[in-house]
Tab-separated table of C-alpha atoms and ligand atoms in Angstrom:
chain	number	residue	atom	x	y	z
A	1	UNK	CA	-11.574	-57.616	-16.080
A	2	UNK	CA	-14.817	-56.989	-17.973
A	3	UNK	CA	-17.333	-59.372	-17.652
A	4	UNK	CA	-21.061	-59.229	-19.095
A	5	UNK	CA	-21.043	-56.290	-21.798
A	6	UNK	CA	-22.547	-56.265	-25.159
A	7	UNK	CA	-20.266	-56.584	-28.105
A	8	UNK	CA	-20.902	-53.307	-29.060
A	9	UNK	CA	-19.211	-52.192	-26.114
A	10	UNK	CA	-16.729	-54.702	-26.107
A	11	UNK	CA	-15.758	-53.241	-29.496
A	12	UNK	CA	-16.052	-49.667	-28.385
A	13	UNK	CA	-12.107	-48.726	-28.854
A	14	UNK	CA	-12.841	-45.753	-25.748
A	15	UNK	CA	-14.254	-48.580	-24.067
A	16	UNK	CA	-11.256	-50.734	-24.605
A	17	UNK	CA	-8.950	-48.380	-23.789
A	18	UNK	CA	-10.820	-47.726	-20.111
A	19	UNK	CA	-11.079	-50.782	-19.268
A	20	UNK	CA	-7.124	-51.447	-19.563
A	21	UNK	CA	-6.378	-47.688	-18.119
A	22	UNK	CA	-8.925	-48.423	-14.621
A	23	UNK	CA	-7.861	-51.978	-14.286
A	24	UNK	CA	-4.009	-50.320	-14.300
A	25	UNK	CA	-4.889	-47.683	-12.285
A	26	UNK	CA	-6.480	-49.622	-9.349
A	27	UNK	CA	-3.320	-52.040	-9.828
A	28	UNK	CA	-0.722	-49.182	-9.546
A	29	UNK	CA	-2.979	-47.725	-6.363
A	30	UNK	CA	-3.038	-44.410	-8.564
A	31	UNK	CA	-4.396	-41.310	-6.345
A	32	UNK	CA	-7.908	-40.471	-7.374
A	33	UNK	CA	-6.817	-36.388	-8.971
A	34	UNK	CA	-4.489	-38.324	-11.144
A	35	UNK	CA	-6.521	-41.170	-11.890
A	36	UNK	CA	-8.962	-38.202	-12.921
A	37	UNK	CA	-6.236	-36.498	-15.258
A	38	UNK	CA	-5.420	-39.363	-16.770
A	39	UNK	CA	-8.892	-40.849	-17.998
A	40	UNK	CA	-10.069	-38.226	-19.864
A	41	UNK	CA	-8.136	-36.257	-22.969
A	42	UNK	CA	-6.889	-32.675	-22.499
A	43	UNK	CA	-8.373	-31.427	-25.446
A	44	UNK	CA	-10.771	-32.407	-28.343
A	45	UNK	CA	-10.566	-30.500	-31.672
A	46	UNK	CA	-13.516	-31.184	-34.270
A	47	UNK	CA	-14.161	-29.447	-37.465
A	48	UNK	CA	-15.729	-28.799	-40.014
A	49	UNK	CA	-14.489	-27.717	-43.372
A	50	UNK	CA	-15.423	-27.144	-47.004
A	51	UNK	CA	-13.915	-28.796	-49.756
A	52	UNK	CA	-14.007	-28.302	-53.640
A	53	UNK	CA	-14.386	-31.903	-55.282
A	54	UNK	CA	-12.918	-32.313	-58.674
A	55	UNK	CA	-16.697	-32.135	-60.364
A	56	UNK	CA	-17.279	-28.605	-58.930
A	57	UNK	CA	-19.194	-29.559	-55.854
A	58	UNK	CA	-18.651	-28.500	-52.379
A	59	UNK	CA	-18.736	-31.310	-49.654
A	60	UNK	CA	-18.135	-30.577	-45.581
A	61	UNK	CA	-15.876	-32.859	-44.297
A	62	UNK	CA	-15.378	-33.654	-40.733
A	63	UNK	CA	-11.600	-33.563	-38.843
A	64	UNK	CA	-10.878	-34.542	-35.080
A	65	UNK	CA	-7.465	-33.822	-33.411
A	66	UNK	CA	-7.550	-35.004	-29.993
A	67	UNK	CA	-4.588	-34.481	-27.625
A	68	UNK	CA	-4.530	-36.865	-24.635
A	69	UNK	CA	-1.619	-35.565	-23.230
A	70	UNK	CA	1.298	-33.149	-23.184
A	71	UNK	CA	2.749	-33.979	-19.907
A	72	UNK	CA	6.018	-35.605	-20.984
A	73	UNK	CA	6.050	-33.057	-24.404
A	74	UNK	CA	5.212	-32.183	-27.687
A	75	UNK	CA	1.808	-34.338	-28.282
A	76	UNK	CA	2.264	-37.009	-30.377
A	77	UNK	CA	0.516	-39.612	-32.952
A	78	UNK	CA	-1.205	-40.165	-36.525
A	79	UNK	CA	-4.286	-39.391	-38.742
A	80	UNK	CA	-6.214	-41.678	-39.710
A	81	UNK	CA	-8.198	-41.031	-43.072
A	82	UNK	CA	-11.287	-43.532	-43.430
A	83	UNK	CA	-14.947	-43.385	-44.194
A	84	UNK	CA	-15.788	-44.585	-40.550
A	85	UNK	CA	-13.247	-42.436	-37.971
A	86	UNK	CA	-15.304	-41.714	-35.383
A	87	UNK	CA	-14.093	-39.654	-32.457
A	88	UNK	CA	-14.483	-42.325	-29.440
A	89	UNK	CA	-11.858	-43.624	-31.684
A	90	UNK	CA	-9.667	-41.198	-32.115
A	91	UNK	CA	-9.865	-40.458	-27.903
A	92	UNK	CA	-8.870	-43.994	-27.865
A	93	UNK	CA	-5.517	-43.989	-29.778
A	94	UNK	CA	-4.710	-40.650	-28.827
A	95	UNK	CA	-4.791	-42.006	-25.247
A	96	UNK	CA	-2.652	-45.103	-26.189
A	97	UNK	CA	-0.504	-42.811	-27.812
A	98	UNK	CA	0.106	-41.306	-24.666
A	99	UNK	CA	1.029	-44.834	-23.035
A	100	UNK	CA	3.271	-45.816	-26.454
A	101	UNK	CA	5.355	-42.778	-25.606
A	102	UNK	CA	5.722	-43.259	-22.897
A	103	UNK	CA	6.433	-47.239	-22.645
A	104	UNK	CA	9.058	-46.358	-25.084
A	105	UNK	CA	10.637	-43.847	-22.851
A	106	UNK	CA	10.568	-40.793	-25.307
A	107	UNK	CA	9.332	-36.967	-24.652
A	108	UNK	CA	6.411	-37.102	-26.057
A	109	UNK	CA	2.794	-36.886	-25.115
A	110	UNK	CA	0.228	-38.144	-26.893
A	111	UNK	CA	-2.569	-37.198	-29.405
A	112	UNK	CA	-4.367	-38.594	-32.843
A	113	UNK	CA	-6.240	-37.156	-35.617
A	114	UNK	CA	-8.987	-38.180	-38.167
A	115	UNK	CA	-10.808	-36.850	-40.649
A	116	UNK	CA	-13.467	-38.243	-42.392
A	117	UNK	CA	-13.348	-39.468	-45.706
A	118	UNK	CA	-12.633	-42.186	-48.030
A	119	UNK	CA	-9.047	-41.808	-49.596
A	120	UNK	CA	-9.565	-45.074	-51.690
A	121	UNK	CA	-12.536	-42.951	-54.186
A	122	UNK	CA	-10.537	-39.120	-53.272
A	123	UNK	CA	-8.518	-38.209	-56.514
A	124	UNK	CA	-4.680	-36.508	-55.586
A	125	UNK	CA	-6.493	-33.229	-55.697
A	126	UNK	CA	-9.071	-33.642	-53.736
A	127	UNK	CA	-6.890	-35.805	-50.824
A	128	UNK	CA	-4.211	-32.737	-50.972
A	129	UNK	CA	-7.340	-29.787	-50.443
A	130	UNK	CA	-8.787	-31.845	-47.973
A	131	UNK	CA	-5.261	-32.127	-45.809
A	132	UNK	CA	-4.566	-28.627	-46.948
A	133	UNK	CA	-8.037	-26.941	-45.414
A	134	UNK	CA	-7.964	-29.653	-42.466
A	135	UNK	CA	-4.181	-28.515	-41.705
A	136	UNK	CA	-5.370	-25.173	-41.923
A	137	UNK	CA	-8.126	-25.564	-39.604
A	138	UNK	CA	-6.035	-26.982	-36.802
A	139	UNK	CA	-2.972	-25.084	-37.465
A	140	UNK	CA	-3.066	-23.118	-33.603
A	141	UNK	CA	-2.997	-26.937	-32.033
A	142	UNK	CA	-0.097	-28.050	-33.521
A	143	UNK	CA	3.601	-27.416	-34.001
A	144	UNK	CA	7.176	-28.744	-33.959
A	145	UNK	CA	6.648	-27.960	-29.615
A	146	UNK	CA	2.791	-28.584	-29.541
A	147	UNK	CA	1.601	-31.633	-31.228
A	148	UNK	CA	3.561	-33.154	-34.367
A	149	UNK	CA	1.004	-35.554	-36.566
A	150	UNK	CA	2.687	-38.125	-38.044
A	151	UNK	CA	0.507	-40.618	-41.101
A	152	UNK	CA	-2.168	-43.380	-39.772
A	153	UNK	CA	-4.312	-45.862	-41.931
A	154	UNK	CA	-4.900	-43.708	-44.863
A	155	UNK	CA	-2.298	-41.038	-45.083
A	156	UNK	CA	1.343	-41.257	-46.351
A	157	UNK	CA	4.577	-39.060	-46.290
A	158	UNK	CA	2.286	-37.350	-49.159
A	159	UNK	CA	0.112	-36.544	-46.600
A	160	UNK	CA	2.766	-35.316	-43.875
A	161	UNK	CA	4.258	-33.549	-47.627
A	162	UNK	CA	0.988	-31.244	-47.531
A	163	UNK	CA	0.717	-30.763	-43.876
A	164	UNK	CA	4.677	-29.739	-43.279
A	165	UNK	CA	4.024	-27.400	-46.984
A	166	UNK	CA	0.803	-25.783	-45.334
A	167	UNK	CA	1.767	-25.322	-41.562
A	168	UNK	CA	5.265	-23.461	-43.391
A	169	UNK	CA	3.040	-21.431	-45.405
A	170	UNK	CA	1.456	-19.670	-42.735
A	171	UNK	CA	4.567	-19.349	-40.869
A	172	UNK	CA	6.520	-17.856	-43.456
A	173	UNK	CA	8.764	-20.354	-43.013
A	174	UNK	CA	9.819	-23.981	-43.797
A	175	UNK	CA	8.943	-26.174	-40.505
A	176	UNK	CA	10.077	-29.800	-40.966
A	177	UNK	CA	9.383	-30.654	-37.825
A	178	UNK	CA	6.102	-30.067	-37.663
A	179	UNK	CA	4.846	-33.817	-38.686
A	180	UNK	CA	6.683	-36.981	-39.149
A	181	UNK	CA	6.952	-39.506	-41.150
A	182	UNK	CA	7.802	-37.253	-44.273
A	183	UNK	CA	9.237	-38.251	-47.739
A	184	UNK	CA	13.177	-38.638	-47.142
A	185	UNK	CA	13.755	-35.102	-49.266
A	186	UNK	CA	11.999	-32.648	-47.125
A	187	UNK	CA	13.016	-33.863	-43.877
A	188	UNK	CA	11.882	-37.033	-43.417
A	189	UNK	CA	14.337	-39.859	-41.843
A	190	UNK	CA	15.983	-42.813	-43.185
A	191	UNK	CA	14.452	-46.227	-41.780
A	192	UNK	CA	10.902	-44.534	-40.912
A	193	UNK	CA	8.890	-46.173	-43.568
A	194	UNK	CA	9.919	-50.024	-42.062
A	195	UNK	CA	10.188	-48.887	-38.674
A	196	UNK	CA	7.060	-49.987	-37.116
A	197	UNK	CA	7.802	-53.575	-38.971
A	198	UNK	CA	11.241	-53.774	-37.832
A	199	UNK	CA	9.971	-53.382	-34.305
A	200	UNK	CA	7.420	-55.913	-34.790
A	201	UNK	CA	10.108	-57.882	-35.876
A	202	UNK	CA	12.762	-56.754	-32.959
A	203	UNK	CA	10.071	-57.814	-30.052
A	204	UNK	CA	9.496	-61.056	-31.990
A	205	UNK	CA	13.124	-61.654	-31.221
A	206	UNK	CA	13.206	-60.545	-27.969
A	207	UNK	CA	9.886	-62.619	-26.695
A	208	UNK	CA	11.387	-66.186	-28.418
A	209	UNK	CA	14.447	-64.984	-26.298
A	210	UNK	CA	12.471	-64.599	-23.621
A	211	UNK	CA	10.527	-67.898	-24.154
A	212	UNK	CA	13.509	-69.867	-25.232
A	213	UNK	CA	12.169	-70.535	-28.473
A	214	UNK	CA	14.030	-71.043	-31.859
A	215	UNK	CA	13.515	-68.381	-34.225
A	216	UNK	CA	14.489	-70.654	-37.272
A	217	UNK	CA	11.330	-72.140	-38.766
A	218	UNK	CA	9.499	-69.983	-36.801
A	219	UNK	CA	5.606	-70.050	-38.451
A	220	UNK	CA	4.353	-66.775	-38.243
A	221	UNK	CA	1.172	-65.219	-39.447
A	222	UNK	CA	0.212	-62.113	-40.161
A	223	UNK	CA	-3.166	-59.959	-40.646
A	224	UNK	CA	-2.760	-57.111	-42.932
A	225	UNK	CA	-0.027	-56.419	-46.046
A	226	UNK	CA	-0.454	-52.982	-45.838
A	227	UNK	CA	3.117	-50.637	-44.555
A	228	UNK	CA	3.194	-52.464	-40.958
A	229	UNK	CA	2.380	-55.781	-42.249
A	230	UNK	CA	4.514	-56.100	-45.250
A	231	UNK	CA	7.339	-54.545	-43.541
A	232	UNK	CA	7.606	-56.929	-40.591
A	233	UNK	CA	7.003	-60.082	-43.052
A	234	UNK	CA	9.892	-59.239	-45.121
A	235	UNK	CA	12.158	-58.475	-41.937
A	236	UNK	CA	11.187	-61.730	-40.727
A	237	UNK	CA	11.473	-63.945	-43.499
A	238	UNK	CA	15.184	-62.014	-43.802
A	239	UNK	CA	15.632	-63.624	-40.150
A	240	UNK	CA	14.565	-67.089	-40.573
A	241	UNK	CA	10.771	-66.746	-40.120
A	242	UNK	CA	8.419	-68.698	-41.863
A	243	UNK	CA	5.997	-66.641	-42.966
A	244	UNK	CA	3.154	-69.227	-43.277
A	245	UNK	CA	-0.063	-67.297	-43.812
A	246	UNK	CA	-1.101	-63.562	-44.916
A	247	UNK	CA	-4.617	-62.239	-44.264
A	248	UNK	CA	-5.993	-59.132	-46.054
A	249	UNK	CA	-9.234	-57.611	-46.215
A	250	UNK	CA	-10.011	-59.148	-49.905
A	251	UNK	CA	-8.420	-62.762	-48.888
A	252	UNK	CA	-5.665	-64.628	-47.671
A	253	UNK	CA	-2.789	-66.999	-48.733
A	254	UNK	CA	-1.005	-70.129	-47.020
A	255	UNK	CA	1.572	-72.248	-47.609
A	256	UNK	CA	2.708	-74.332	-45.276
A	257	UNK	CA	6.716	-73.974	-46.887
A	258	UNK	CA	6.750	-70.470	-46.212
A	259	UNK	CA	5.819	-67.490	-48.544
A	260	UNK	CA	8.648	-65.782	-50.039
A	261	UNK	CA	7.380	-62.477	-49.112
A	262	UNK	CA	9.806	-60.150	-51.923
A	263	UNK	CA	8.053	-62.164	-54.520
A	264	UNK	CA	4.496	-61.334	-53.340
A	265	UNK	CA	5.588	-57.861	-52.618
A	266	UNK	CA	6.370	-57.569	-56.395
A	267	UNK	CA	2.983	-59.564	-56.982
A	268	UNK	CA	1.268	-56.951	-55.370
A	269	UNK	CA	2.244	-53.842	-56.974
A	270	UNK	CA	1.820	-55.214	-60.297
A	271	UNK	CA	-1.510	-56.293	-59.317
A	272	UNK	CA	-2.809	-54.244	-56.533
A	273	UNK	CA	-3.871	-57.169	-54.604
A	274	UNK	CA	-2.060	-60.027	-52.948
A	275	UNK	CA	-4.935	-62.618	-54.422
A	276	UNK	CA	-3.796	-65.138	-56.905
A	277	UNK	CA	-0.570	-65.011	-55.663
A	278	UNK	CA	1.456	-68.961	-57.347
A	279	UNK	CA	3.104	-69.266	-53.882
A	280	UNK	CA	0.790	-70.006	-52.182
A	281	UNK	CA	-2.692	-71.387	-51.623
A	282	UNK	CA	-5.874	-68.951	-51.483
A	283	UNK	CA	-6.954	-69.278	-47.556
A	284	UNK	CA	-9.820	-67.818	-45.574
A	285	UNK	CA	-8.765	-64.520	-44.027
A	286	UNK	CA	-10.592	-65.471	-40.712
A	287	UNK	CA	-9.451	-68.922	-40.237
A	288	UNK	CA	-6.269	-67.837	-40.944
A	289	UNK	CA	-6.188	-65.960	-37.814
A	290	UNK	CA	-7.463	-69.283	-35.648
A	291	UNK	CA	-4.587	-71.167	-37.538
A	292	UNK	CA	-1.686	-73.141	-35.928
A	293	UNK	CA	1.575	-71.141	-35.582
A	294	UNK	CA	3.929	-69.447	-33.199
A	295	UNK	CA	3.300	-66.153	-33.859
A	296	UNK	CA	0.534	-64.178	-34.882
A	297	UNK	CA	0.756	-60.356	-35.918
A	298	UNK	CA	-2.485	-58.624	-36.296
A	299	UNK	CA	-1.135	-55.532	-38.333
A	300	UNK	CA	-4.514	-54.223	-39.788
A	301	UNK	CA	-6.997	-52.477	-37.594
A	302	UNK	CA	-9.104	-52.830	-33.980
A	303	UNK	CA	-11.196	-55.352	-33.023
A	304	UNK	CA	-9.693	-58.389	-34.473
A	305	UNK	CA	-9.409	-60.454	-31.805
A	306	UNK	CA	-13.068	-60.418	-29.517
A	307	UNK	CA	-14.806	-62.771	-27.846
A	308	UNK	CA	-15.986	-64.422	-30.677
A	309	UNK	CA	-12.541	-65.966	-32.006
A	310	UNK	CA	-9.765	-65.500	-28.837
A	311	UNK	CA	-10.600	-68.935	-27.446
A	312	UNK	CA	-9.430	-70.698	-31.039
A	313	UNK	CA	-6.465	-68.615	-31.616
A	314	UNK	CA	-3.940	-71.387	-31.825
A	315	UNK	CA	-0.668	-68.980	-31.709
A	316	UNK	CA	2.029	-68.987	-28.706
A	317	UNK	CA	2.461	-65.248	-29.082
A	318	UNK	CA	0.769	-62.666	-30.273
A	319	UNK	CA	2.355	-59.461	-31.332
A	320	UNK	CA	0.000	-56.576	-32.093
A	321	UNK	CA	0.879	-54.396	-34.871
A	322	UNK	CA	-1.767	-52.790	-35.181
A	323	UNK	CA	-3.567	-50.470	-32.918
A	324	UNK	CA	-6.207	-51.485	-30.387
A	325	UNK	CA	-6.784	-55.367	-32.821
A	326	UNK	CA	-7.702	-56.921	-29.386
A	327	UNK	CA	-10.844	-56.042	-26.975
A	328	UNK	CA	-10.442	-56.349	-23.434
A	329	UNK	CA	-12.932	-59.686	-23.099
A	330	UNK	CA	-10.595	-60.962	-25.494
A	331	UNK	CA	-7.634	-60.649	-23.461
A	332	UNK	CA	-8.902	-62.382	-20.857
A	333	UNK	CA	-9.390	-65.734	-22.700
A	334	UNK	CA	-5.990	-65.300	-23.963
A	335	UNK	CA	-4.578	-64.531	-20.621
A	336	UNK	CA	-6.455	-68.075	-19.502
A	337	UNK	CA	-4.789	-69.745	-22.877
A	338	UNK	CA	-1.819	-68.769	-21.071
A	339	UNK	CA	-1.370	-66.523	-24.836
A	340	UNK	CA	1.838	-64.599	-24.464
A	341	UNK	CA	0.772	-61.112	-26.026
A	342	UNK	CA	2.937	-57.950	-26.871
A	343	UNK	CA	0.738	-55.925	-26.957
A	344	UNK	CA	0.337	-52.453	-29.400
A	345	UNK	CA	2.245	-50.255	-26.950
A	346	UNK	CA	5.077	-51.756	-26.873
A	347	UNK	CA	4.651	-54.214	-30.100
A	348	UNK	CA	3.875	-51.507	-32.711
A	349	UNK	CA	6.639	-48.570	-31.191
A	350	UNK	CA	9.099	-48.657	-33.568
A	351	UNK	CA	6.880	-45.975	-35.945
A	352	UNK	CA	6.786	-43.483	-33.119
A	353	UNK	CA	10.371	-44.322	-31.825
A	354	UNK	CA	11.152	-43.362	-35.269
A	355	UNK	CA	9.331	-40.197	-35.677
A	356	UNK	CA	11.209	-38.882	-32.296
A	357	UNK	CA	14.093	-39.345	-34.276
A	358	UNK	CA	12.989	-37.653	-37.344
A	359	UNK	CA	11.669	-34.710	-35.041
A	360	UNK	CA	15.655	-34.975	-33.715
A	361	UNK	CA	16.949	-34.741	-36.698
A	362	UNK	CA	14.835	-31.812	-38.179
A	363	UNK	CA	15.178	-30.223	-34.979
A	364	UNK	CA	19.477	-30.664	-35.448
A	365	UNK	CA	19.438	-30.378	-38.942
A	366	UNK	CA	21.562	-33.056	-39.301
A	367	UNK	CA	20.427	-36.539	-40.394
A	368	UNK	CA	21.845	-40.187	-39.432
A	369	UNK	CA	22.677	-43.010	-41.355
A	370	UNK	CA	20.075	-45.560	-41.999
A	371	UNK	CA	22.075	-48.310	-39.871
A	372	UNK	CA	22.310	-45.646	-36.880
A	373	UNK	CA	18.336	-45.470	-37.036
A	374	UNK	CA	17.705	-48.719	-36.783
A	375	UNK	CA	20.482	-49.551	-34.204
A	376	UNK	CA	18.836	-47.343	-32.147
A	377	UNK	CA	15.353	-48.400	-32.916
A	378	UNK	CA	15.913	-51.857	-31.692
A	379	UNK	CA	17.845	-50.807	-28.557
A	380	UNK	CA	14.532	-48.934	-27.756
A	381	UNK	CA	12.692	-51.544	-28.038
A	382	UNK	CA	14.774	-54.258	-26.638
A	383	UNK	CA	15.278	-52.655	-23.225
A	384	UNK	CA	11.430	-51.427	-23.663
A	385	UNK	CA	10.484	-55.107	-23.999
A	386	UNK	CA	12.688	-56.194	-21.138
A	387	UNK	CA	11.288	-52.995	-18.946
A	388	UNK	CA	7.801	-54.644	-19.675
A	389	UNK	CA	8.078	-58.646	-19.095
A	390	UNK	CA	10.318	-57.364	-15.676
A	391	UNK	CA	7.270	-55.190	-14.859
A	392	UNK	CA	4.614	-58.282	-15.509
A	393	UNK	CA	6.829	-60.141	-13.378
A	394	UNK	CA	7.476	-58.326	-10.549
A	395	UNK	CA	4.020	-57.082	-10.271
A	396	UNK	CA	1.809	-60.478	-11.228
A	397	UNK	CA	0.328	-59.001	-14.434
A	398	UNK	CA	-0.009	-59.584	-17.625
A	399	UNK	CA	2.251	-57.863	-20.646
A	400	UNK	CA	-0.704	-55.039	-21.146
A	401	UNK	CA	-1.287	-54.127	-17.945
A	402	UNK	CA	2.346	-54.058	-17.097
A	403	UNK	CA	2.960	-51.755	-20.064
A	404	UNK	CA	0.146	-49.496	-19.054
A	405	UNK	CA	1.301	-49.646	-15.604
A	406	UNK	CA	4.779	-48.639	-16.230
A	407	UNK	CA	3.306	-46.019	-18.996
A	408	UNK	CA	0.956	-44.781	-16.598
A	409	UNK	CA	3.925	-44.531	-13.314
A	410	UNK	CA	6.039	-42.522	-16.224
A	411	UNK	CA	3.139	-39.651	-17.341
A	412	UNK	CA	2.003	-39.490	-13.585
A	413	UNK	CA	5.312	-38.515	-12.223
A	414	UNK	CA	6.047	-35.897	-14.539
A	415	UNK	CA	2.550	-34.312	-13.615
A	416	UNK	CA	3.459	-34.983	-10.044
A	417	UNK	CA	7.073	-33.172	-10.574
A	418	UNK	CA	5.541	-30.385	-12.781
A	419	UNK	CA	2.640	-29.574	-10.667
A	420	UNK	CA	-1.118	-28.640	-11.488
A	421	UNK	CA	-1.432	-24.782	-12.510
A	422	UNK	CA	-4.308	-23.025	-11.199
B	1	LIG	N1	0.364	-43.769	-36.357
B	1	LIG	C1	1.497	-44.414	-35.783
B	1	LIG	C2	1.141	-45.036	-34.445
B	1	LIG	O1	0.005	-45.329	-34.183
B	1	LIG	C3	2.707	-43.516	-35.718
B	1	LIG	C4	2.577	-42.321	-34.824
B	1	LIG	C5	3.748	-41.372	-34.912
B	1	LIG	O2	4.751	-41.711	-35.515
B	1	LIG	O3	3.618	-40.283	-34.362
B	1	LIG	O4	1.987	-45.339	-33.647
């Protein structure tokens, strides 16, 4: 697919996310207006905004919302808070938030946000002015029918908290809907906060199915302990998994036995790290990820898997919990290592498949039982898994390109069946 570009490029999430769409496109014989819709986002919001630091001090911050698409509904997708957002990257997931939606079968386009900053030095105060004056800034773009935020690396159901508090303060009245992924009293749905884990876990399932593999004693290792990560360990060590190793950004831990997962959760928030954990042996977070196992979850950021590691990953399948974690180049070695992946759009669903609920049940005003969540959570994502490998087959792809293909078919037809306006 791509063949002699720098790494720079290769890790150039905009870039990534091209490379996938064009090789799709050409694949699915797209017509060349669409194929022109498509590539590019339908609007990019950037600001810039004052905020009053605890010391006194004004600093500017900087705030993207971009919205991919609205074809299929509402947009849809996260903000990201970090130090090095950066708005290639935030074209990037708002355009795979686009294909998520869609691969998932919900009415949603898609969109992402970023601002930024670095929440890990930001005091309570100064997180809640920044999402405040940000939220204010933005506040024509979105809504419960225009675009409906949701949190990212970074931001929390505090975060959605502030957002849904300052949207309803200029509207004079109290919008739940307006983001997702808010704290369970104000709106926010049962099973959200482990959703994007449980369907890590649910197309883990479904692929061993698929592969005729047992899932008891399954070794499985993950990258990142953070609310995808942790969530999908403990789900799968509940099923039978073997959670063998656990890479973070300040270390890792193996042990061959397994890791009892509630024990390090516990280890964790009494010492804010999952280092010097007693089950387990310290490990190297990078060979970690070239490790033996069945299954390896990257659940942390982009860019994990590049040309530079993808022809020593040692895993039969790869399920991508986080956004964008492998580059194009990379996918082609893994394709060659015959490297089952699911990838992001499908693997790391069950967040957004959850936040259509929650946008459901604020819409209703009447909210399900936990078990009804995540009953239908997994049917989503069983029959969006199946939809997928069917596609792959049928077509001679791999699982990406399938999902973008199908994605893709979904979002052009409803511009097709709406029309353009002119
Ligand atoms: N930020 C999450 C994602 O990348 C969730 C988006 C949402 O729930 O809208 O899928």
């Amino acid at each position: 697919m791509a063949t002699t570009i720098s790494l720079e490029q290769e890790i150039n999430p905009w870039e990534a996310q091209a490379a996938r769409f064009d090789y799709a496109a050409r694949k699915l014989n797209l017509e060349d207006g669409l194929w022109k819709v498509l590539r590019q986002p339908s609007r990019e919001i950037i600001v810039h905004f004052p905020v009053q630091m605890d010391d006194g001090r004004f600093e500017v911050f900087t705030g993207y919302r971009v919205q991919h698409s609205q074809a299929r509904g509402p947009g849809k997708g996260g903000i990201r808070y970090a130090p090095d957002v950066t708005l290639d990257e935030v074209r990037a997931l708002a355009s795979w938030m686009t294909w998520k939606c869609a691969v998932v079968n919900i009415p949603f386009g898609g969109a992402k946000g970023g601002v930024i900053c670095d929440p890990k030095t930001m005091s309570q105060g100064e997180l809640e002015r920044v999402t405040r004056r940000y939220t204010a800034e933005i506040i024509d773009f979105i809504g419960p029918e225009k675009d409906v935020p949701a949190p990212d690396l970074g931001t929390n159901e505090q975060t959605m908290a502030w957002i849904m508090d300052t949207y309803s303060m200029h509207m004079r009245q109290t919008v739940t809907s307006v983001v997702t992924g808010k704290p369970l009293s104000i709106g926010g749905s049962r099973g959200r906060r482990e959703a994007t884990g449980r369907g890590v876990r649910k197309v883990c399932d479904e692929a061993l199915r698929f592969l005729e593999m047992p899932r008891e004693g399954c070794r499985v290792i993950l990258q990142g302990f953070g609310n995808v990560g942790s969530n999908a360990a403990r789900l799968m060590m509940e099923a039978g998994y073997k959670i063998i190793g656990i890479a973070e950004y300040d270390g890792g831990l193996f042990n061959r036995d397994g890791i009892d997962i509630h024990a390090l959760a516990e280890h964790r928030l009494r010492n804010g790290t999952i280092l010097d954990f007693r089950g387990a042996e310290a490990a190297d977070p990078d060979e970690l990820l070239t490790t033996e196992c069945e299954v390896l979850i990257p659940a942390a950021m982009e860019n994990v898997i590049t040309s530079r590691n993808a022809d020593r990953i040692k895993a039969r399948i790869v399920a991508e919990g986080a956004n964008g974690p492998t580059t194009a180049v990379a996918d082609d070695i893994l394709a060659e290592k015959r490297i089952f992946v699911i990838p992001d759009i499908l693997a790391n669903a069950g967040g957004v498949t959850a936040s259509y609920f929650e946008w459901v049940q604020d819409r209703q005003g009447y909210f399900w039982k936990e078990d009804t969540v995540n009953e239908r959570l997994e049917a989503i994502l069983a029959d969006s898994f199946e939809d997928v490998v069917r596609y792959a087959e049928a077509h001679a792809v791999n699982n990406r390109i399938a999902a973008y293909m199908l994605a893709m078919d979904r979002v052009a037809f409803a511009i097709k069946q709406r029309g353009i306006y002119a």
